[in-house]
Amino acid sequence: ICRDRDHCLHLVASSGRYTHTDSTIHGRVPFGYAKIGSVAAGVEPKFITNDVTHDPHMLDHEWAKALNLTSFAGYRLLASDGQPAGVLGLFSQRIITDEKDSLLEEIATTASHIIQAENAADRLQESQALFLMFMEHVPVHVFIKDDKSRTLFVNGPMIQSFNASTWIGKTVAELFPKQFADSMLADDQLTLQQGLRSVDEDLPVEDGTIRSFHTTKFRIDRENNAPLIGGIATDITMRKLAEEKLRQSEERLQTILAAMPVLLVAFNAHGSAVYVNEVCELAMGYDSEEFIGHRSLLHTILPNPADRRQFLMLFRAENGQQHYEGEITRKDGTHRRIAWTRIRGDTRIPGWSTWIVGVDVTDRQLAIELRQRTQELLKANADLQKSKRAALSLMQYAHT
């Protein structure tokens, strides 16, 4: 019984008196079983007997007697990796001499070569089928050209987008308008020179619209043959449209932020300023080039360590909206009082880890201080008048 089909000889061809392959005895032989199984397992390279009716290594003596068989020879057939591929066996009514053994061994060697070639052809065909299947389903545009920019291969997405099934043997000069073809031909030549190229290009597709592609081309070197050009193109039309919308949105946002009547400062994840608006420039006296990326300027604007510490705690806060009011020192040495507010952490702008807005409350503070001073002066005057009246009363009392 052959329990492991991967380690078992299966009769696949038979000629002469015994032409069927479904024998219960010879149809399947496990590796290592009897002499033919030992040959298959690599224990012995071959087996020859000139007494098949009595040799204990033979499987069916009665069958051999019924056919008047005298001899048997079995030769191992090898695959390309040196592993057993099968056994070539011969039953004969004549004795197998040394000369016949040598001839049969040569036939077995030839048979091994034929099997190896057939297996290689099967593997190549399977590999080609897998390659074509992959190319048909890969969600990018793939092409191959020769060194003259003639198309040799296109995959399914290329056919769908460009009707490229008609491209084989043609150059881009025959397939695209001149304004597109010239740049593509030039890029092909640069690819052959440099080995690898990546470009973003706008190309007309089958329906007449223009779509954007990110194309990577690479040189395929071949021994004793001119190199080829391989290419992979990804449709980035939607991405570019999204990028353009984002750019326009960011421009509108920058316009709005620049026009806001408050101070605005944005910081990146490293704590460096990446944006200040015009109101902030005017309030501090520094332009954006002096401010952005120069963390040491914070020591000049906030010379008081306590104020600086409070300010840093404000824009480094993890979550929530926080406030801080303090005094800054302008470039000209004057002072202004600013009420700062950190924008909530979920209000994100690309590149801005934290952003804060400030309101100049210097005038409000001056008004508060002036009112307090006025109140103090009024109180001092009232106290003075009270003291004056008390003094006059004492003087009048003394005179009387």
mmCIF file of C-alpha atoms in Angstrom:
data_model
loop_
_atom_site.group_PDB
_atom_site.id
_atom_site.type_symbol
_atom_site.label_atom_id
_atom_site.label_comp_id
_atom_site.label_asym_id
_atom_site.label_seq_id
_atom_site.Cartn_x
_atom_site.Cartn_y
_atom_site.Cartn_z
ATOM 1 C CA ILE A 1 0.000 0.000 0.000
ATOM 2 C CA CYS A 2 1.421 3.418 -1.010
ATOM 3 C CA ARG A 3 0.363 5.735 1.818
ATOM 4 C CA ASP A 4 2.438 8.765 0.762
ATOM 5 C CA ARG A 5 1.872 9.668 -2.882
ATOM 6 C CA ASP A 6 4.827 12.088 -2.829
ATOM 7 C CA HIS A 7 7.183 9.203 -1.967
ATOM 8 C CA CYS A 8 5.788 6.576 -4.273
ATOM 9 C CA LEU A 9 6.481 5.439 -7.846
ATOM 10 C CA HIS A 10 3.411 5.716 -10.107
ATOM 11 C CA LEU A 11 3.394 3.716 -13.326
ATOM 12 C CA VAL A 12 2.831 6.265 -16.121
ATOM 13 C CA ALA A 13 3.907 4.363 -19.277
ATOM 14 C CA SER A 14 4.232 0.732 -20.301
ATOM 15 C CA SER A 15 4.769 -1.053 -23.630
ATOM 16 C CA GLY A 16 5.209 -4.584 -24.917
ATOM 17 C CA ARG A 17 3.015 -7.328 -23.498
ATOM 18 C CA TYR A 18 2.093 -5.261 -20.451
ATOM 19 C CA THR A 19 0.522 -2.039 -21.706
ATOM 20 C CA HIS A 20 -1.879 -0.958 -18.967
ATOM 21 C CA THR A 21 -0.865 1.219 -15.986
ATOM 22 C CA ASP A 22 -3.427 0.205 -13.370
ATOM 23 C CA SER A 23 -1.778 -2.958 -12.037
ATOM 24 C CA THR A 24 -2.387 -3.576 -8.345
ATOM 25 C CA ILE A 25 1.214 -4.809 -8.038
ATOM 26 C CA HIS A 26 3.267 -2.576 -10.318
ATOM 27 C CA GLY A 27 0.919 0.453 -10.497
ATOM 28 C CA ARG A 28 2.376 2.005 -7.355
ATOM 29 C CA VAL A 29 5.586 1.156 -5.498
ATOM 30 C CA PRO A 30 6.656 3.041 -2.353
ATOM 31 C CA PHE A 31 10.176 4.457 -2.217
ATOM 32 C CA GLY A 32 12.478 1.912 -0.583
ATOM 33 C CA TYR A 33 10.144 -1.038 -1.211
ATOM 34 C CA ALA A 34 11.799 -3.914 -3.115
ATOM 35 C CA LYS A 35 14.689 -3.176 -5.459
ATOM 36 C CA ILE A 36 12.809 -0.817 -7.757
ATOM 37 C CA GLY A 37 11.731 1.243 -4.742
ATOM 38 C CA SER A 38 15.335 1.297 -3.475
ATOM 39 C CA VAL A 39 16.501 2.605 -6.842
ATOM 40 C CA ALA A 40 13.841 5.358 -6.704
ATOM 41 C CA ALA A 41 14.838 6.262 -3.137
ATOM 42 C CA GLY A 42 18.475 6.660 -4.183
ATOM 43 C CA VAL A 43 19.735 3.710 -2.157
ATOM 44 C CA GLU A 44 21.076 2.171 -5.395
ATOM 45 C CA PRO A 45 21.566 3.841 -8.811
ATOM 46 C CA LYS A 46 20.312 0.762 -10.664
ATOM 47 C CA PHE A 47 19.243 -2.844 -10.243
ATOM 48 C CA ILE A 48 19.764 -5.799 -12.649
ATOM 49 C CA THR A 49 18.739 -9.421 -12.286
ATOM 50 C CA ASN A 50 18.764 -12.249 -14.828
ATOM 51 C CA ASP A 51 16.557 -14.507 -12.684
ATOM 52 C CA VAL A 52 13.258 -12.718 -12.235
ATOM 53 C CA THR A 53 11.319 -15.901 -11.474
ATOM 54 C CA HIS A 54 13.370 -16.633 -8.363
ATOM 55 C CA ASP A 55 14.988 -13.340 -7.284
ATOM 56 C CA PRO A 56 13.503 -12.445 -3.857
ATOM 57 C CA HIS A 57 13.631 -8.719 -4.729
ATOM 58 C CA MET A 58 11.083 -9.129 -7.539
ATOM 59 C CA LEU A 59 7.427 -8.521 -6.698
ATOM 60 C CA ASP A 60 5.538 -11.205 -8.705
ATOM 61 C CA HIS A 61 7.336 -14.444 -9.595
ATOM 62 C CA GLU A 62 4.232 -16.172 -10.958
ATOM 63 C CA TRP A 63 3.532 -13.288 -13.325
ATOM 64 C CA ALA A 64 7.156 -13.450 -14.561
ATOM 65 C CA LYS A 65 6.883 -17.231 -15.117
ATOM 66 C CA ALA A 66 3.632 -16.858 -17.020
ATOM 67 C CA LEU A 67 5.319 -14.450 -19.449
ATOM 68 C CA ASN A 68 8.525 -16.488 -19.676
ATOM 69 C CA LEU A 69 10.550 -13.518 -18.390
ATOM 70 C CA THR A 70 14.231 -13.942 -17.603
ATOM 71 C CA SER A 71 15.655 -10.582 -16.658
ATOM 72 C CA PHE A 72 14.855 -7.134 -15.279
ATOM 73 C CA ALA A 73 16.823 -3.890 -15.216
ATOM 74 C CA GLY A 74 15.840 -0.685 -13.384
ATOM 75 C CA TYR A 75 17.625 2.677 -13.724
ATOM 76 C CA ARG A 76 17.065 5.800 -11.673
ATOM 77 C CA LEU A 77 15.881 8.915 -13.545
ATOM 78 C CA LEU A 78 17.043 12.197 -12.068
ATOM 79 C CA ALA A 79 15.463 15.654 -12.001
ATOM 80 C CA SER A 80 17.540 18.807 -12.589
ATOM 81 C CA ASP A 81 18.102 19.219 -8.832
ATOM 82 C CA GLY A 82 19.543 15.717 -8.521
ATOM 83 C CA GLN A 83 16.443 14.318 -6.834
ATOM 84 C CA PRO A 84 14.791 11.129 -8.176
ATOM 85 C CA ALA A 85 12.234 11.737 -10.907
ATOM 86 C CA GLY A 86 11.349 8.105 -11.521
ATOM 87 C CA VAL A 87 12.673 4.737 -12.624
ATOM 88 C CA LEU A 88 13.106 3.314 -16.139
ATOM 89 C CA GLY A 89 12.450 -0.440 -15.947
ATOM 90 C CA LEU A 90 12.794 -3.236 -18.543
ATOM 91 C CA PHE A 91 11.610 -6.864 -18.369
ATOM 92 C CA SER A 92 13.135 -9.203 -20.951
ATOM 93 C CA GLN A 93 13.036 -12.871 -21.959
ATOM 94 C CA ARG A 94 16.783 -12.648 -22.635
ATOM 95 C CA ILE A 95 19.754 -12.169 -20.381
ATOM 96 C CA ILE A 96 20.887 -8.576 -19.933
ATOM 97 C CA THR A 97 24.600 -8.478 -20.806
ATOM 98 C CA ASP A 98 27.083 -5.767 -19.812
ATOM 99 C CA GLU A 99 26.797 -4.294 -23.304
ATOM 100 C CA LYS A 100 23.009 -4.100 -23.045
ATOM 101 C CA ASP A 101 23.361 -2.663 -19.526
ATOM 102 C CA SER A 102 25.534 0.166 -20.876
ATOM 103 C CA LEU A 103 23.040 0.850 -23.666
ATOM 104 C CA LEU A 104 20.109 0.879 -21.246
ATOM 105 C CA GLU A 105 22.017 3.212 -18.911
ATOM 106 C CA GLU A 106 22.528 5.663 -21.786
ATOM 107 C CA ILE A 107 18.824 5.472 -22.604
ATOM 108 C CA ALA A 108 18.016 6.217 -18.935
ATOM 109 C CA THR A 109 20.358 9.235 -18.992
ATOM 110 C CA THR A 110 18.695 10.515 -22.176
ATOM 111 C CA ALA A 111 15.278 9.976 -20.610
ATOM 112 C CA SER A 112 16.381 12.004 -17.549
ATOM 113 C CA HIS A 113 17.451 14.851 -19.827
ATOM 114 C CA ILE A 114 14.115 14.767 -21.627
ATOM 115 C CA ILE A 115 12.225 14.814 -18.307
ATOM 116 C CA GLN A 116 14.355 17.693 -17.058
ATOM 117 C CA ALA A 117 13.756 19.674 -20.248
ATOM 118 C CA GLU A 118 10.021 18.993 -20.083
ATOM 119 C CA ASN A 119 9.873 19.998 -16.419
ATOM 120 C CA ALA A 120 11.831 23.175 -17.177
ATOM 121 C CA ALA A 121 9.431 23.984 -20.010
ATOM 122 C CA ASP A 122 6.461 23.370 -17.692
ATOM 123 C CA ARG A 123 7.973 25.620 -15.021
ATOM 124 C CA LEU A 124 8.702 28.312 -17.592
ATOM 125 C CA GLN A 125 5.163 28.115 -18.927
ATOM 126 C CA GLU A 126 3.761 28.254 -15.389
ATOM 127 C CA SER A 127 6.037 31.199 -14.549
ATOM 128 C CA GLN A 128 4.938 33.035 -17.694
ATOM 129 C CA ALA A 129 1.291 32.363 -16.874
ATOM 130 C CA LEU A 130 1.765 33.695 -13.332
ATOM 131 C CA PHE A 131 3.585 36.752 -14.667
ATOM 132 C CA LEU A 132 0.796 37.518 -17.132
ATOM 133 C CA MET A 133 -1.862 36.931 -14.468
ATOM 134 C CA PHE A 134 -0.025 39.294 -12.112
ATOM 135 C CA MET A 135 0.372 41.937 -14.809
ATOM 136 C CA GLU A 136 -3.308 41.764 -15.687
ATOM 137 C CA HIS A 137 -4.386 42.351 -12.095
ATOM 138 C CA VAL A 138 -1.710 44.677 -10.680
ATOM 139 C CA PRO A 139 -3.425 48.082 -10.156
ATOM 140 C CA VAL A 140 -0.732 50.095 -11.976
ATOM 141 C CA HIS A 141 0.206 50.683 -15.616
ATOM 142 C CA VAL A 142 3.186 48.551 -16.704
ATOM 143 C CA PHE A 143 5.044 48.635 -20.024
ATOM 144 C CA ILE A 144 8.290 47.459 -21.612
ATOM 145 C CA LYS A 145 10.032 49.152 -24.534
ATOM 146 C CA ASP A 146 13.189 48.432 -26.517
ATOM 147 C CA ASP A 147 16.089 50.867 -26.776
ATOM 148 C CA LYS A 148 14.364 52.574 -29.734
ATOM 149 C CA SER A 149 11.261 53.265 -27.584
ATOM 150 C CA ARG A 150 9.198 50.654 -29.430
ATOM 151 C CA THR A 151 6.521 49.079 -27.241
ATOM 152 C CA LEU A 152 7.082 45.394 -26.487
ATOM 153 C CA PHE A 153 4.616 44.759 -23.654
ATOM 154 C CA VAL A 154 1.647 46.450 -21.987
ATOM 155 C CA ASN A 155 -0.527 45.154 -19.160
ATOM 156 C CA GLY A 156 -4.280 45.231 -18.578
ATOM 157 C CA PRO A 157 -4.545 48.717 -17.005
ATOM 158 C CA MET A 158 -2.536 50.127 -19.946
ATOM 159 C CA ILE A 159 -5.001 48.567 -22.369
ATOM 160 C CA GLN A 160 -7.974 49.885 -20.401
ATOM 161 C CA SER A 161 -6.640 53.443 -20.061
ATOM 162 C CA PHE A 162 -4.931 53.909 -23.436
ATOM 163 C CA ASN A 163 -6.343 51.148 -25.684
ATOM 164 C CA ALA A 164 -2.709 50.048 -25.711
ATOM 165 C CA SER A 165 -3.336 46.642 -27.295
ATOM 166 C CA THR A 166 -2.496 48.391 -30.595
ATOM 167 C CA TRP A 167 0.809 49.765 -29.311
ATOM 168 C CA ILE A 168 3.028 46.687 -29.800
ATOM 169 C CA GLY A 169 5.897 47.528 -32.151
ATOM 170 C CA LYS A 170 5.123 51.265 -32.157
ATOM 171 C CA THR A 171 6.974 54.198 -30.597
ATOM 172 C CA VAL A 172 5.402 57.000 -28.585
ATOM 173 C CA ALA A 173 6.008 59.268 -31.585
ATOM 174 C CA GLU A 174 3.403 57.191 -33.421
ATOM 175 C CA LEU A 175 1.011 57.063 -30.475
ATOM 176 C CA PHE A 176 0.986 60.528 -28.871
ATOM 177 C CA PRO A 177 0.814 64.127 -30.109
ATOM 178 C CA LYS A 178 4.231 65.728 -30.592
ATOM 179 C CA GLN A 179 4.111 67.877 -27.419
ATOM 180 C CA PHE A 180 3.774 64.693 -25.349
ATOM 181 C CA ALA A 181 5.905 62.354 -27.478
ATOM 182 C CA ASP A 182 9.009 64.571 -27.533
ATOM 183 C CA SER A 183 9.325 64.701 -23.744
ATOM 184 C CA MET A 184 8.615 60.956 -23.410
ATOM 185 C CA LEU A 185 11.277 60.064 -26.015
ATOM 186 C CA ALA A 186 13.800 62.338 -24.292
ATOM 187 C CA ASP A 187 13.006 60.742 -20.955
ATOM 188 C CA ASP A 188 13.461 57.259 -22.446
ATOM 189 C CA GLN A 189 16.976 58.200 -23.545
ATOM 190 C CA LEU A 190 17.769 59.606 -20.096
ATOM 191 C CA THR A 191 16.538 56.338 -18.565
ATOM 192 C CA LEU A 192 18.944 54.353 -20.770
ATOM 193 C CA GLN A 193 21.777 56.667 -19.713
ATOM 194 C CA GLN A 194 21.011 56.977 -15.996
ATOM 195 C CA GLY A 195 19.378 53.624 -15.297
ATOM 196 C CA LEU A 196 16.437 54.999 -13.308
ATOM 197 C CA ARG A 197 14.058 57.927 -13.785
ATOM 198 C CA SER A 198 10.880 59.151 -12.086
ATOM 199 C CA VAL A 199 8.666 61.872 -13.551
ATOM 200 C CA ASP A 200 5.184 63.291 -13.126
ATOM 201 C CA GLU A 201 3.530 63.706 -16.514
ATOM 202 C CA ASP A 202 0.137 64.634 -17.930
ATOM 203 C CA LEU A 203 -1.010 62.355 -20.769
ATOM 204 C CA PRO A 204 -4.146 62.018 -22.928
ATOM 205 C CA VAL A 205 -6.021 58.754 -22.295
ATOM 206 C CA GLU A 206 -8.500 56.787 -24.397
ATOM 207 C CA ASP A 207 -11.549 58.948 -23.601
ATOM 208 C CA GLY A 208 -9.704 62.121 -24.657
ATOM 209 C CA THR A 209 -9.199 63.558 -21.176
ATOM 210 C CA ILE A 210 -5.820 64.457 -19.694
ATOM 211 C CA ARG A 211 -4.770 62.520 -16.629
ATOM 212 C CA SER A 212 -1.715 62.806 -14.402
ATOM 213 C CA PHE A 213 0.709 59.911 -13.918
ATOM 214 C CA HIS A 214 3.734 59.314 -11.727
ATOM 215 C CA THR A 215 5.990 57.227 -13.959
ATOM 216 C CA THR A 216 9.119 55.344 -12.920
ATOM 217 C CA LYS A 217 11.308 54.015 -15.732
ATOM 218 C CA PHE A 218 14.293 51.731 -15.341
ATOM 219 C CA ARG A 219 16.889 50.209 -17.655
ATOM 220 C CA ILE A 220 16.832 46.417 -18.058
ATOM 221 C CA ASP A 221 20.309 45.248 -19.010
ATOM 222 C CA ARG A 222 20.633 42.087 -21.095
ATOM 223 C CA GLU A 223 23.744 40.084 -21.867
ATOM 224 C CA ASN A 224 24.760 40.380 -25.531
ATOM 225 C CA ASN A 225 21.574 42.315 -26.311
ATOM 226 C CA ALA A 226 20.504 45.947 -26.288
ATOM 227 C CA PRO A 227 18.909 47.053 -23.003
ATOM 228 C CA LEU A 228 15.184 47.413 -22.558
ATOM 229 C CA ILE A 229 13.155 50.089 -20.772
ATOM 230 C CA GLY A 230 10.727 48.980 -18.072
ATOM 231 C CA GLY A 231 8.079 51.346 -16.786
ATOM 232 C CA ILE A 232 5.494 51.549 -13.995
ATOM 233 C CA ALA A 233 2.982 54.395 -14.100
ATOM 234 C CA THR A 234 0.495 55.226 -11.357
ATOM 235 C CA ASP A 235 -2.536 57.397 -12.032
ATOM 236 C CA ILE A 236 -2.219 60.308 -9.577
ATOM 237 C CA THR A 237 -4.951 62.496 -11.048
ATOM 238 C CA MET A 238 -7.185 62.330 -7.984
ATOM 239 C CA ARG A 239 -4.242 62.879 -5.667
ATOM 240 C CA LYS A 240 -3.162 65.982 -7.588
ATOM 241 C CA LEU A 241 -6.711 67.332 -7.558
ATOM 242 C CA ALA A 242 -6.855 66.763 -3.808
ATOM 243 C CA GLU A 243 -3.460 68.441 -3.384
ATOM 244 C CA GLU A 244 -4.633 71.435 -5.410
ATOM 245 C CA LYS A 245 -7.789 71.732 -3.321
ATOM 246 C CA LEU A 246 -5.687 71.520 -0.171
ATOM 247 C CA ARG A 247 -3.295 74.169 -1.508
ATOM 248 C CA GLN A 248 -6.194 76.498 -2.312
ATOM 249 C CA SER A 249 -7.723 75.830 1.081
ATOM 250 C CA GLU A 250 -4.427 76.578 2.810
ATOM 251 C CA GLU A 251 -4.055 79.781 0.791
ATOM 252 C CA ARG A 252 -7.525 80.903 1.882
ATOM 253 C CA LEU A 253 -6.697 79.992 5.450
ATOM 254 C CA GLN A 254 -3.434 81.924 5.319
ATOM 255 C CA THR A 255 -5.309 84.940 3.925
ATOM 256 C CA ILE A 256 -7.841 84.739 6.734
ATOM 257 C CA LEU A 257 -5.190 84.271 9.398
ATOM 258 C CA ALA A 258 -3.105 87.132 8.048
ATOM 259 C CA ALA A 259 -6.135 89.437 8.200
ATOM 260 C CA MET A 260 -7.182 88.488 11.721
ATOM 261 C CA PRO A 261 -7.000 91.532 14.064
ATOM 262 C CA VAL A 262 -5.090 89.519 16.669
ATOM 263 C CA LEU A 263 -1.531 88.350 17.135
ATOM 264 C CA LEU A 264 -1.031 84.805 15.834
ATOM 265 C CA VAL A 265 2.000 82.554 16.350
ATOM 266 C CA ALA A 266 2.242 78.888 15.255
ATOM 267 C CA PHE A 267 4.804 76.390 16.526
ATOM 268 C CA ASN A 268 5.956 73.031 15.185
ATOM 269 C CA ALA A 269 6.393 69.865 17.253
ATOM 270 C CA HIS A 270 9.920 70.975 18.242
ATOM 271 C CA GLY A 271 8.711 74.234 19.747
ATOM 272 C CA SER A 272 10.017 76.498 16.981
ATOM 273 C CA ALA A 273 7.834 79.222 15.496
ATOM 274 C CA VAL A 274 6.765 78.434 11.928
ATOM 275 C CA TYR A 275 4.313 81.265 11.308
ATOM 276 C CA VAL A 276 3.554 84.755 12.599
ATOM 277 C CA ASN A 277 0.981 87.090 11.101
ATOM 278 C CA GLU A 278 1.410 90.765 10.285
ATOM 279 C CA VAL A 279 -0.376 91.945 13.438
ATOM 280 C CA CYS A 280 2.133 89.968 15.507
ATOM 281 C CA GLU A 281 5.041 91.491 13.557
ATOM 282 C CA LEU A 282 3.740 95.004 14.241
ATOM 283 C CA ALA A 283 3.092 94.316 17.912
ATOM 284 C CA MET A 284 6.548 92.845 18.575
ATOM 285 C CA GLY A 285 8.568 94.913 16.118
ATOM 286 C CA TYR A 286 10.193 91.862 14.522
ATOM 287 C CA ASP A 287 9.472 90.652 10.982
ATOM 288 C CA SER A 288 8.690 86.996 10.289
ATOM 289 C CA GLU A 289 12.224 86.189 9.049
ATOM 290 C CA GLU A 290 13.656 87.298 12.400
ATOM 291 C CA PHE A 291 11.031 85.393 14.335
ATOM 292 C CA ILE A 292 10.546 82.047 12.543
ATOM 293 C CA GLY A 293 12.950 79.317 13.572
ATOM 294 C CA HIS A 294 14.839 81.474 16.092
ATOM 295 C CA ARG A 295 13.935 80.033 19.480
ATOM 296 C CA SER A 296 16.494 82.212 21.264
ATOM 297 C CA LEU A 297 14.432 85.311 20.390
ATOM 298 C CA LEU A 298 11.962 84.205 23.042
ATOM 299 C CA HIS A 299 14.499 85.226 25.722
ATOM 300 C CA THR A 300 14.569 88.736 24.278
ATOM 301 C CA ILE A 301 10.812 89.088 23.973
ATOM 302 C CA LEU A 302 10.201 87.533 27.415
ATOM 303 C CA PRO A 303 13.283 88.440 29.473
ATOM 304 C CA ASN A 304 11.538 87.613 32.742
ATOM 305 C CA PRO A 305 12.072 83.855 33.424
ATOM 306 C CA ALA A 306 8.724 83.534 35.187
ATOM 307 C CA ASP A 307 6.865 85.065 32.219
ATOM 308 C CA ARG A 308 8.813 82.870 29.816
ATOM 309 C CA ARG A 309 8.018 79.750 31.829
ATOM 310 C CA GLN A 310 4.299 80.584 31.877
ATOM 311 C CA PHE A 311 4.335 81.195 28.135
ATOM 312 C CA LEU A 312 6.079 77.871 27.386
ATOM 313 C CA MET A 313 3.627 76.010 29.605
ATOM 314 C CA LEU A 314 0.850 77.560 27.552
ATOM 315 C CA PHE A 315 1.841 76.273 24.118
ATOM 316 C CA ARG A 316 3.236 72.982 25.368
ATOM 317 C CA ALA A 317 -0.003 72.019 27.099
ATOM 318 C CA GLU A 318 -1.304 68.657 25.957
ATOM 319 C CA ASN A 319 -5.009 69.391 25.611
ATOM 320 C CA GLY A 320 -7.675 72.022 26.103
ATOM 321 C CA GLN A 321 -7.746 75.768 25.785
ATOM 322 C CA GLN A 322 -5.533 77.759 28.131
ATOM 323 C CA HIS A 323 -4.857 81.435 28.727
ATOM 324 C CA TYR A 324 -1.970 83.565 29.869
ATOM 325 C CA GLU A 325 -1.525 87.307 30.161
ATOM 326 C CA GLY A 326 1.869 88.909 30.461
ATOM 327 C CA GLU A 327 4.251 91.592 29.325
ATOM 328 C CA ILE A 328 6.504 91.383 26.258
ATOM 329 C CA THR A 329 9.514 93.472 25.324
ATOM 330 C CA ARG A 330 9.383 94.843 21.792
ATOM 331 C CA LYS A 331 12.417 95.201 19.527
ATOM 332 C CA ASP A 332 12.610 98.931 20.335
ATOM 333 C CA GLY A 333 12.717 98.164 24.067
ATOM 334 C CA THR A 334 9.167 99.312 24.858
ATOM 335 C CA HIS A 335 6.696 97.024 26.580
ATOM 336 C CA ARG A 336 3.256 95.774 25.646
ATOM 337 C CA ARG A 337 0.861 93.591 27.597
ATOM 338 C CA ILE A 338 -0.602 90.638 25.647
ATOM 339 C CA ALA A 339 -3.413 88.256 26.599
ATOM 340 C CA TRP A 340 -2.582 84.901 24.948
ATOM 341 C CA THR A 341 -4.953 81.994 24.230
ATOM 342 C CA ARG A 342 -3.871 78.521 23.124
ATOM 343 C CA ILE A 343 -6.189 77.112 20.448
ATOM 344 C CA ARG A 344 -7.730 73.737 21.274
ATOM 345 C CA GLY A 345 -5.586 70.701 20.459
ATOM 346 C CA ASP A 346 -8.166 69.271 18.039
ATOM 347 C CA THR A 347 -7.975 72.392 15.854
ATOM 348 C CA ARG A 348 -5.107 71.165 13.689
ATOM 349 C CA ILE A 349 -3.368 72.788 10.716
ATOM 350 C CA PRO A 350 -0.704 70.787 8.786
ATOM 351 C CA GLY A 351 2.752 71.593 10.148
ATOM 352 C CA TRP A 352 1.361 73.417 13.160
ATOM 353 C CA SER A 353 1.656 71.443 16.357
ATOM 354 C CA THR A 354 0.426 74.353 18.466
ATOM 355 C CA TRP A 355 -0.865 77.795 17.633
ATOM 356 C CA ILE A 356 -1.812 80.666 19.881
ATOM 357 C CA VAL A 357 -3.536 83.993 19.412
ATOM 358 C CA GLY A 358 -2.953 87.133 21.415
ATOM 359 C CA VAL A 359 -4.746 90.399 22.053
ATOM 360 C CA ASP A 360 -2.845 93.583 22.919
ATOM 361 C CA VAL A 361 -4.420 94.708 26.202
ATOM 362 C CA THR A 362 -1.830 97.361 26.973
ATOM 363 C CA ASP A 363 -4.334 100.236 26.643
ATOM 364 C CA ARG A 364 -6.826 98.384 28.803
ATOM 365 C CA GLN A 365 -4.176 97.841 31.428
ATOM 366 C CA LEU A 366 -3.141 101.497 31.223
ATOM 367 C CA ALA A 367 -6.791 102.524 31.684
ATOM 368 C CA ILE A 368 -7.054 100.234 34.691
ATOM 369 C CA GLU A 369 -3.845 101.615 36.143
ATOM 370 C CA LEU A 370 -4.937 105.218 35.414
ATOM 371 C CA ARG A 371 -8.271 104.608 37.145
ATOM 372 C CA GLN A 372 -6.491 103.077 40.103
ATOM 373 C CA ARG A 373 -4.096 106.063 40.235
ATOM 374 C CA THR A 374 -6.955 108.532 39.945
ATOM 375 C CA GLN A 375 -8.801 106.760 42.722
ATOM 376 C CA GLU A 376 -5.656 106.869 44.828
ATOM 377 C CA LEU A 377 -5.207 110.605 44.098
ATOM 378 C CA LEU A 378 -8.860 111.331 44.907
ATOM 379 C CA LYS A 379 -8.588 109.431 48.135
ATOM 380 C CA ALA A 380 -5.357 111.243 49.003
ATOM 381 C CA ASN A 381 -7.013 114.582 48.229
ATOM 382 C CA ALA A 382 -10.033 113.675 50.383
ATOM 383 C CA ASP A 383 -7.707 112.703 53.205
ATOM 384 C CA LEU A 384 -5.825 115.980 52.724
ATOM 385 C CA GLN A 385 -9.049 118.039 52.817
ATOM 386 C CA LYS A 386 -10.161 116.175 55.913
ATOM 387 C CA SER A 387 -6.862 116.870 57.614
ATOM 388 C CA LYS A 388 -7.030 120.503 56.501
ATOM 389 C CA ARG A 389 -10.508 120.942 58.014
ATOM 390 C CA ALA A 390 -9.388 119.320 61.207
ATOM 391 C CA ALA A 391 -6.419 121.679 61.385
ATOM 392 C CA LEU A 392 -8.606 124.772 60.765
ATOM 393 C CA SER A 393 -10.974 123.684 63.518
ATOM 394 C CA LEU A 394 -8.092 123.371 65.941
ATOM 395 C CA MET A 395 -6.766 126.766 64.967
ATOM 396 C CA GLN A 396 -10.198 128.403 65.457
ATOM 397 C CA TYR A 397 -10.558 126.687 68.837
ATOM 398 C CA ALA A 398 -7.168 127.867 69.947
ATOM 399 C CA HIS A 399 -7.908 131.498 68.940
ATOM 400 C CA THR A 400 -11.059 131.650 70.985
#
